[in-house]
Each structure stands twice: as structure tokens, then as C-alpha cells.
PDB file of C-alpha atoms and ligand atoms in Angstrom:
ATOM      1  CA  MET A 102     -19.085 -15.512 -15.445  1.00 39.00           C
ATOM      2  CA  ALA A 103     -17.450 -18.493 -17.188  1.00 42.00           C
ATOM      3  CA  GLN A 104     -14.817 -20.043 -15.001  1.00 43.00           C
ATOM      4  CA  THR A 105     -11.427 -20.739 -16.449  1.00 49.00           C
ATOM      5  CA  LYS A 106      -9.763 -23.978 -15.441  1.00 56.00           C
ATOM      6  CA  THR A 107      -6.499 -23.728 -13.480  1.00 56.00           C
ATOM      7  CA  ASP A 108      -3.547 -25.981 -14.192  1.00 58.00           C
ATOM      8  CA  ASN A 109      -4.374 -27.849 -10.964  1.00 61.00           C
ATOM      9  CA  SER A 110      -7.875 -28.733 -12.119  1.00 64.00           C
ATOM     10  CA  PHE A 111      -6.387 -29.994 -15.385  1.00 85.00           C
ATOM     11  CA  LEU A 112      -3.942 -32.068 -13.280  1.00 91.00           C
ATOM     12  CA  ALA A 113      -6.985 -33.422 -11.373  1.00 92.00           C
ATOM     13  CA  ASP A 114      -8.721 -34.300 -14.689  1.00 92.00           C
ATOM     14  CA  LYS A 115      -5.562 -36.071 -15.891  1.00 95.00           C
ATOM     15  CA  ILE A 116      -5.296 -38.140 -12.747  1.00 96.00           C
ATOM     16  CA  ALA A 117      -9.025 -39.003 -12.783  1.00 96.00           C
ATOM     17  CA  LEU A 118      -8.780 -40.049 -16.474  1.00 96.00           C
ATOM     18  CA  ARG A 119      -5.939 -42.523 -15.621  1.00 98.00           C
ATOM     19  CA  ILE A 120      -7.810 -43.899 -12.604  1.00 97.00           C
ATOM     20  CA  ARG A 121     -10.963 -44.399 -14.654  1.00 97.00           C
ATOM     21  CA  HIS A 122      -9.059 -46.360 -17.286  1.00 97.00           C
ATOM     22  CA  LEU A 123      -6.929 -48.577 -15.026  1.00 97.00           C
ATOM     23  CA  PRO A 124      -7.144 -52.188 -16.332  1.00 96.00           C
ATOM     24  CA  LYS A 125      -8.240 -54.877 -13.903  1.00 95.00           C
ATOM     25  CA  GLY A 126      -5.474 -57.027 -12.449  1.00 95.00           C
ATOM     26  CA  ASP A 127      -1.810 -56.304 -13.020  1.00 96.00           C
ATOM     27  CA  VAL A 128      -1.083 -52.802 -14.351  1.00 98.00           C
ATOM     28  CA  ASN A 129       2.088 -52.204 -16.367  1.00 98.00           C
ATOM     29  CA  VAL A 130       2.480 -48.698 -17.678  1.00 98.00           C
ATOM     30  CA  LEU A 131       4.947 -47.427 -20.218  1.00 98.00           C
ATOM     31  CA  ASP A 132       5.032 -43.777 -19.320  1.00 98.00           C
ATOM     32  CA  CYS A 133       6.519 -42.227 -22.404  1.00 98.00           C
ATOM     33  CA  PHE A 134       6.521 -38.531 -21.286  1.00 97.00           C
ATOM     34  CA  ALA A 135       7.105 -39.266 -17.621  1.00 97.00           C
ATOM     35  CA  GLY A 136       8.608 -35.989 -16.351  1.00 95.00           C
ATOM     36  CA  THR A 137       8.943 -36.347 -12.547  1.00 95.00           C
ATOM     37  CA  GLY A 138       6.260 -39.085 -12.485  1.00 96.00           C
ATOM     38  CA  LYS A 139       3.690 -37.041 -10.564  1.00 96.00           C
ATOM     39  CA  LEU A 140       0.666 -38.369 -12.445  1.00 97.00           C
ATOM     40  CA  TRP A 141       1.323 -42.103 -11.775  1.00 98.00           C
ATOM     41  CA  ASP A 142       2.466 -41.320  -8.216  1.00 97.00           C
ATOM     42  CA  ALA A 143      -0.896 -39.689  -7.620  1.00 97.00           C
ATOM     43  CA  VAL A 144      -2.751 -42.578  -9.262  1.00 98.00           C
ATOM     44  CA  GLN A 145      -0.992 -45.042  -7.016  1.00 97.00           C
ATOM     45  CA  GLU A 146      -1.524 -42.945  -3.892  1.00 97.00           C
ATOM     46  CA  THR A 147      -5.239 -42.424  -4.629  1.00 97.00           C
ATOM     47  CA  THR A 148      -6.110 -46.006  -5.561  1.00 97.00           C
ATOM     48  CA  GLY A 149      -3.692 -47.860  -3.271  1.00 97.00           C
ATOM     49  CA  ARG A 150      -3.077 -50.232  -6.179  1.00 95.00           C
ATOM     50  CA  THR A 151       0.336 -51.577  -7.118  1.00 92.00           C
ATOM     51  CA  ILE A 152       1.197 -50.225 -10.488  1.00 97.00           C
ATOM     52  CA  ARG A 153       4.414 -50.988 -12.336  1.00 98.00           C
ATOM     53  CA  VAL A 154       5.561 -47.961 -14.305  1.00 98.00           C
ATOM     54  CA  LEU A 155       8.483 -47.850 -16.755  1.00 98.00           C
ATOM     55  CA  PRO A 156       9.218 -44.111 -17.182  1.00 98.00           C
ATOM     56  CA  ILE A 157      10.915 -42.537 -20.215  1.00 98.00           C
ATOM     57  CA  ASP A 158      11.957 -38.897 -20.405  1.00 97.00           C
ATOM     58  CA  LYS A 159      14.472 -36.978 -22.433  1.00 97.00           C
ATOM     59  CA  ARG A 160      15.176 -34.436 -19.681  1.00 95.00           C
ATOM     60  CA  LYS A 161      18.553 -34.696 -18.122  1.00 93.00           C
ATOM     61  CA  ASP A 162      17.755 -33.089 -14.767  1.00 95.00           C
ATOM     62  CA  ILE A 163      15.391 -35.736 -13.355  1.00 92.00           C
ATOM     63  CA  ASN A 164      16.653 -37.480 -10.253  1.00 92.00           C
ATOM     64  CA  ARG A 165      14.785 -40.700 -10.503  1.00 93.00           C
ATOM     65  CA  PHE A 166      15.114 -43.829 -12.555  1.00 95.00           C
ATOM     66  CA  ARG A 167      13.905 -43.461 -16.137  1.00 96.00           C
ATOM     67  CA  LEU A 168      14.908 -44.654 -19.608  1.00 97.00           C
ATOM     68  CA  PRO A 169      16.742 -41.520 -20.855  1.00 97.00           C
ATOM     69  CA  GLY A 170      16.196 -40.117 -24.339  1.00 97.00           C
ATOM     70  CA  ASN A 171      13.622 -39.834 -27.094  1.00 98.00           C
ATOM     71  CA  ASN A 172      10.578 -42.104 -26.389  1.00 98.00           C
ATOM     72  CA  LEU A 173      10.254 -42.848 -30.122  1.00 98.00           C
ATOM     73  CA  ARG A 174      13.411 -44.895 -29.954  1.00 98.00           C
ATOM     74  CA  PHE A 175      11.994 -47.024 -27.097  1.00 98.00           C
ATOM     75  CA  LEU A 176       8.537 -47.296 -28.625  1.00 98.00           C
ATOM     76  CA  GLN A 177      10.141 -48.720 -31.766  1.00 98.00           C
ATOM     77  CA  THR A 178      12.236 -51.315 -29.950  1.00 98.00           C
ATOM     78  CA  LEU A 179      10.660 -52.397 -26.583  1.00 98.00           C
ATOM     79  CA  ASP A 180       8.349 -55.360 -26.468  1.00 98.00           C
ATOM     80  CA  LEU A 181       5.058 -53.375 -26.162  1.00 98.00           C
ATOM     81  CA  SER A 182       3.032 -56.479 -25.305  1.00 98.00           C
ATOM     82  CA  LYS A 183       4.575 -56.212 -21.767  1.00 98.00           C
ATOM     83  CA  PHE A 184       2.480 -53.027 -21.109  1.00 98.00           C
ATOM     84  CA  ASN A 185      -1.286 -52.848 -20.805  1.00 98.00           C
ATOM     85  CA  VAL A 186      -1.228 -49.055 -20.528  1.00 98.00           C
ATOM     86  CA  ILE A 187       0.803 -46.590 -22.667  1.00 98.00           C
ATOM     87  CA  ASP A 188       0.820 -43.033 -21.487  1.00 98.00           C
ATOM     88  CA  LEU A 189       1.503 -40.186 -23.939  1.00 98.00           C
ATOM     89  CA  ASP A 190       1.240 -37.099 -21.771  1.00 97.00           C
ATOM     90  CA  ALA A 191       2.846 -34.815 -24.343  1.00 95.00           C
ATOM     91  CA  TYR A 192       3.231 -31.057 -24.442  1.00 90.00           C
ATOM     92  CA  GLY A 193       2.036 -31.038 -27.999  1.00 92.00           C
ATOM     93  CA  ILE A 194       0.516 -33.687 -30.291  1.00 95.00           C
ATOM     94  CA  PRO A 195       2.095 -37.149 -29.935  1.00 97.00           C
ATOM     95  CA  PHE A 196       1.342 -37.996 -33.520  1.00 96.00           C
ATOM     96  CA  ALA A 197       4.596 -39.873 -34.287  1.00 96.00           C
ATOM     97  CA  GLN A 198       4.278 -41.919 -31.056  1.00 98.00           C
ATOM     98  CA  LEU A 199       0.703 -42.907 -31.913  1.00 98.00           C
ATOM     99  CA  GLN A 200       1.750 -43.808 -35.456  1.00 97.00           C
ATOM    100  CA  VAL A 201       4.339 -46.236 -34.031  1.00 98.00           C
ATOM    101  CA  LEU A 202       1.752 -47.807 -31.785  1.00 98.00           C
ATOM    102  CA  PHE A 203      -0.578 -48.378 -34.719  1.00 98.00           C
ATOM    103  CA  GLU A 204       2.284 -49.648 -36.982  1.00 97.00           C
ATOM    104  CA  ARG A 205       3.415 -52.097 -34.332  1.00 98.00           C
ATOM    105  CA  GLY A 206      -0.149 -53.366 -33.666  1.00 97.00           C
ATOM    106  CA  TYR A 207      -0.146 -52.430 -30.004  1.00 98.00           C
ATOM    107  CA  LYS A 208      -3.135 -53.808 -27.969  1.00 97.00           C
ATOM    108  CA  GLY A 209      -4.110 -52.172 -24.709  1.00 97.00           C
ATOM    109  CA  THR A 210      -5.074 -48.822 -23.202  1.00 98.00           C
ATOM    110  CA  VAL A 211      -3.597 -45.634 -24.558  1.00 98.00           C
ATOM    111  CA  ILE A 212      -3.879 -42.341 -22.607  1.00 98.00           C
ATOM    112  CA  VAL A 213      -3.093 -39.194 -24.509  1.00 97.00           C
ATOM    113  CA  THR A 214      -2.665 -35.428 -23.969  1.00 95.00           C
ATOM    114  CA  PHE A 215      -3.212 -33.384 -27.151  1.00 94.00           C
ATOM    115  CA  ILE A 216      -2.313 -29.734 -27.070  1.00 92.00           C
ATOM    116  CA  GLN A 217      -2.353 -27.609 -30.168  1.00 89.00           C
ATOM    117  CA  SER A 218       0.010 -24.653 -30.282  1.00 83.00           C
ATOM    118  CA  VAL A 219      -1.428 -21.108 -30.162  1.00 76.00           C
ATOM    119  CA  PHE A 220      -0.882 -20.886 -33.907  1.00 75.00           C
ATOM    120  CA  GLY A 221      -2.773 -24.162 -34.215  1.00 77.00           C
ATOM    121  CA  GLN A 222      -0.549 -25.745 -36.857  1.00 80.00           C
ATOM    122  CA  LEU A 223      -1.078 -29.506 -37.374  1.00 85.00           C
ATOM    123  CA  PRO A 224       1.736 -31.998 -37.747  1.00 88.00           C
ATOM    124  CA  HIS A 225       2.500 -32.109 -41.467  1.00 87.00           C
ATOM    125  CA  GLU A 226       2.055 -35.934 -41.532  1.00 90.00           C
ATOM    126  CA  LEU A 227      -1.356 -35.675 -39.873  1.00 92.00           C
ATOM    127  CA  ALA A 228      -2.603 -33.176 -42.462  1.00 90.00           C
ATOM    128  CA  VAL A 229      -1.364 -35.457 -45.271  1.00 91.00           C
ATOM    129  CA  ALA A 230      -2.891 -38.551 -43.629  1.00 92.00           C
ATOM    130  CA  VAL A 231      -6.376 -37.002 -43.614  1.00 91.00           C
ATOM    131  CA  GLY A 232      -6.045 -36.006 -47.208  1.00 91.00           C
ATOM    132  CA  PHE A 233      -4.718 -32.412 -47.501  1.00 90.00           C
ATOM    133  CA  SER A 234      -2.231 -31.479 -50.160  1.00 87.00           C
ATOM    134  CA  GLN A 235       0.934 -29.465 -49.598  1.00 83.00           C
ATOM    135  CA  THR A 236      -0.639 -26.553 -51.483  1.00 87.00           C
ATOM    136  CA  MET A 237      -3.609 -26.501 -49.130  1.00 85.00           C
ATOM    137  CA  MET A 238      -1.361 -26.664 -46.107  1.00 83.00           C
ATOM    138  CA  ASP A 239       0.659 -23.738 -47.405  1.00 83.00           C
ATOM    139  CA  LYS A 240      -2.417 -21.681 -48.335  1.00 87.00           C
ATOM    140  CA  ILE A 241      -4.733 -22.333 -45.351  1.00 85.00           C
ATOM    141  CA  PRO A 242      -2.696 -23.517 -42.389  1.00 83.00           C
ATOM    142  CA  THR A 243      -4.835 -21.602 -39.887  1.00 83.00           C
ATOM    143  CA  LEU A 244      -8.119 -22.913 -41.241  1.00 80.00           C
ATOM    144  CA  LEU A 245      -6.769 -26.485 -41.108  1.00 83.00           C
ATOM    145  CA  GLY A 246      -5.440 -25.886 -37.627  1.00 85.00           C
ATOM    146  CA  ALA A 247      -8.807 -24.552 -36.422  1.00 87.00           C
ATOM    147  CA  ARG A 248     -10.279 -27.937 -37.007  1.00 89.00           C
ATOM    148  CA  GLY A 249      -7.259 -29.785 -35.789  1.00 90.00           C
ATOM    149  CA  TRP A 250      -8.984 -31.815 -33.083  1.00 92.00           C
ATOM    150  CA  GLU A 251     -11.656 -32.971 -35.592  1.00 92.00           C
ATOM    151  CA  TYR A 252      -9.021 -34.036 -38.120  1.00 93.00           C
ATOM    152  CA  PHE A 253      -7.029 -35.844 -35.374  1.00 94.00           C
ATOM    153  CA  CYS A 254     -10.152 -37.780 -34.374  1.00 94.00           C
ATOM    154  CA  GLN A 255     -10.757 -38.733 -38.046  1.00 95.00           C
ATOM    155  CA  TRP A 256      -7.176 -40.008 -38.253  1.00 96.00           C
ATOM    156  CA  LEU A 257      -7.756 -42.074 -35.071  1.00 97.00           C
ATOM    157  CA  ALA A 258     -10.953 -43.454 -36.489  1.00 96.00           C
ATOM    158  CA  ASN A 259      -9.131 -44.468 -39.678  1.00 95.00           C
ATOM    159  CA  HIS A 260      -6.970 -46.522 -37.364  1.00 95.00           C
ATOM    160  CA  GLY A 261      -9.955 -48.278 -35.834  1.00 94.00           C
ATOM    161  CA  VAL A 262     -10.338 -46.118 -32.729  1.00 95.00           C
ATOM    162  CA  SER A 263     -14.121 -45.875 -32.506  1.00 85.00           C
ATOM    163  CA  ARG A 264     -14.573 -44.706 -28.881  1.00 86.00           C
ATOM    164  CA  LEU A 265     -12.699 -41.978 -27.049  1.00 87.00           C
ATOM    165  CA  PHE A 266     -13.112 -41.106 -23.393  1.00 89.00           C
ATOM    166  CA  HIS A 267     -12.441 -37.384 -23.442  1.00 86.00           C
ATOM    167  CA  VAL A 268     -12.056 -34.332 -21.245  1.00 86.00           C
ATOM    168  CA  GLY A 269     -10.993 -30.908 -22.446  1.00 80.00           C
ATOM    169  CA  SER A 270     -11.840 -28.133 -24.845  1.00 74.00           C
ATOM    170  CA  SER A 271     -10.460 -25.834 -27.532  1.00 76.00           C
ATOM    171  CA  ARG A 272      -6.721 -26.561 -27.746  1.00 85.00           C
ATOM    172  CA  LYS A 273      -6.301 -28.987 -24.859  1.00 90.00           C
ATOM    173  CA  HIS A 274      -7.650 -32.497 -24.935  1.00 92.00           C
ATOM    174  CA  TYR A 275      -7.071 -35.363 -22.473  1.00 94.00           C
ATOM    175  CA  PHE A 276      -8.389 -38.717 -23.606  1.00 95.00           C
ATOM    176  CA  ALA A 277      -8.075 -42.477 -23.425  1.00 96.00           C
ATOM    177  CA  PHE A 278      -8.924 -45.342 -25.744  1.00 96.00           C
ATOM    178  CA  ARG A 279      -8.559 -49.007 -25.820  1.00 95.00           C
ATOM    179  CA  ILE A 280      -7.232 -51.089 -28.676  1.00 95.00           C
ATOM    180  CA  SER A 281      -8.588 -54.640 -28.245  1.00 90.00           C
ATOM    181  CA  GLU A 282      -7.302 -57.945 -29.529  1.00 77.00           C
TER     182      GLU A 282
HETATM  183  C1  SAM B 294       3.749 -32.687 -19.837  1.00 55.92           C
HETATM  184  S1  SAM B 294       5.303 -33.181 -19.256  1.00 55.92           S
HETATM  185  C2  SAM B 294       4.863 -34.733 -18.529  1.00 55.92           C
HETATM  186  C3  SAM B 294       4.599 -34.673 -17.050  1.00 55.92           C
HETATM  187  C4  SAM B 294       4.461 -36.046 -16.427  1.00 55.92           C
HETATM  188  N1  SAM B 294       3.374 -36.899 -17.004  1.00 55.92           N
HETATM  189  C5  SAM B 294       4.372 -36.019 -14.942  1.00 55.92           C
HETATM  190  O1  SAM B 294       3.605 -36.795 -14.395  1.00 55.92           O
HETATM  191  O2  SAM B 294       5.118 -35.260 -14.254  1.00 55.92           O
HETATM  192  C6  SAM B 294       6.126 -33.742 -20.761  1.00 55.92           C
HETATM  193  C7  SAM B 294       7.458 -34.437 -20.521  1.00 55.92           C
HETATM  194  O3  SAM B 294       7.771 -35.084 -21.715  1.00 55.92           O
HETATM  195  C8  SAM B 294       9.162 -34.976 -21.941  1.00 55.92           C
HETATM  196  N2  SAM B 294       9.374 -35.183 -23.402  1.00 55.92           N
HETATM  197  C9  SAM B 294       8.963 -34.400 -24.414  1.00 55.92           C
HETATM  198  N3  SAM B 294       9.230 -34.977 -25.641  1.00 55.92           N
HETATM  199  C10 SAM B 294       9.813 -36.214 -25.345  1.00 55.92           C
HETATM  200  C11 SAM B 294      10.304 -37.241 -26.162  1.00 55.92           C
HETATM  201  N4  SAM B 294      10.227 -37.206 -27.507  1.00 55.92           N
HETATM  202  N5  SAM B 294      10.872 -38.299 -25.584  1.00 55.92           N
HETATM  203  C12 SAM B 294      10.928 -38.396 -24.187  1.00 55.92           C
HETATM  204  N6  SAM B 294      10.479 -37.404 -23.365  1.00 55.92           N
HETATM  205  C13 SAM B 294       9.929 -36.323 -23.959  1.00 55.92           C
HETATM  206  C14 SAM B 294       9.593 -33.613 -21.467  1.00 55.92           C
HETATM  207  O4  SAM B 294      10.891 -33.623 -21.046  1.00 55.92           O
HETATM  208  C15 SAM B 294       8.583 -33.423 -20.221  1.00 55.92           C
HETATM  209  O5  SAM B 294       9.217 -33.872 -19.027  1.00 55.92           O
END
């Protein structure tokens, strides 16, 4: 019988992905969807490496240091060259955040969680960016959504991302890529 992955094994996949893509030398992470910081705590514990993490989260009930508020605001204004890893562990599709990284010419490692909703709808701007018209989006949203991951990869490729290191399936994808100088 096919085995379904539990949340814990996805957590293990996410931690392993981050460990596999740790840069050599100093590690400075901008953790844009930091939550309670359990992913990077686990990476530090497992590797024993010193990792500097600047967390951002919009939740108000987190009892540890973070930059509070919408990460888009910080991504648009912080000096991104200070970070060699940007972590986008979103609940949905962090399209707007990736768009800012591309617009600002960020160089470094990007780690992303991509989760499509059960109805599978794509962010409007992503659909437009890969060439669909408003009429098509209105007429066949489910069909477009069914190939969401494929369209998303196409959009990344249009921005020069040629190699993805990827774990996941169907609606949930965890991946990393590097944007070089
Ligand atoms: C999947 S959880 C991240 C878990 C986290 N990586 C950890 O190690 O615990 C997503 C987090 O992103 C936050 N979030 C969602 N949208 C955000 C936004 N636009 N700006 C800042 N934080 C956001 C949520 O409050 C939530 O804590």
C-alpha cells in the first residue's frame, strides 16, 4: 500500500533540504516566514554550525525576536546582499516575494515552500506572467491550476533559474536554487 507522508516527515525533508544547501563559510539567513524558528533551530542543532538568522513574521503571538510585519516590506527595503540564504517557507505560493528577489537582483541561495490550495488556483500575476489571458483564467482556472507547478517552474526558468533541488509531489513542493553572480 502506498504510504502517505506525515507532517513530521515533511518537516524532516525541509530540514534536510536546508542542511544540503548551506553555503560554505559564514551563513546569514533572512528567514521571511520564520514562525517560531523551528526549522533553523533544527539546522543549527543538527550541523553544530553557527548560523545567523534574521527572522521575520507577521504573527503577533511569537515570543522571540523577529522583525514584525509583512515580509514584502522588508524584502523591498533591507540590504539583501547581507544574506547568503533567503528562506521562503510559505503556507501558499510566495510568488510576490520571489518577484521582489528577481527585481532587486538578489544573488545567493533561495529555499522555497510552494503549496497550492485544494482548489489549485494560481496567483493571478503568475498566470499572466506565463502568458494566460484574463479570459482563459476565468474560463479554465482548474485546468491552469492542475499544471500550476509546471507553470511556476517555467516562470522561474524565465528568470534564469535553470536548476532546482526539489522534494515533494502533487500540491506541496520544497525546493532550493542558487542565483549566482
Ligand atoms: C509555514 S509557517 C513557517 C514555519 C517556520 N519556518 C518555522 O520554522 O517554524 C509560515 C509562517 O509565515 C508567516 N507569514 C505568512 N505570510 C507572511 C507575510 N506576508 N509576512 C510575514 N510572515 C508571514 C505566518 O505567520 C507563519 O508563522
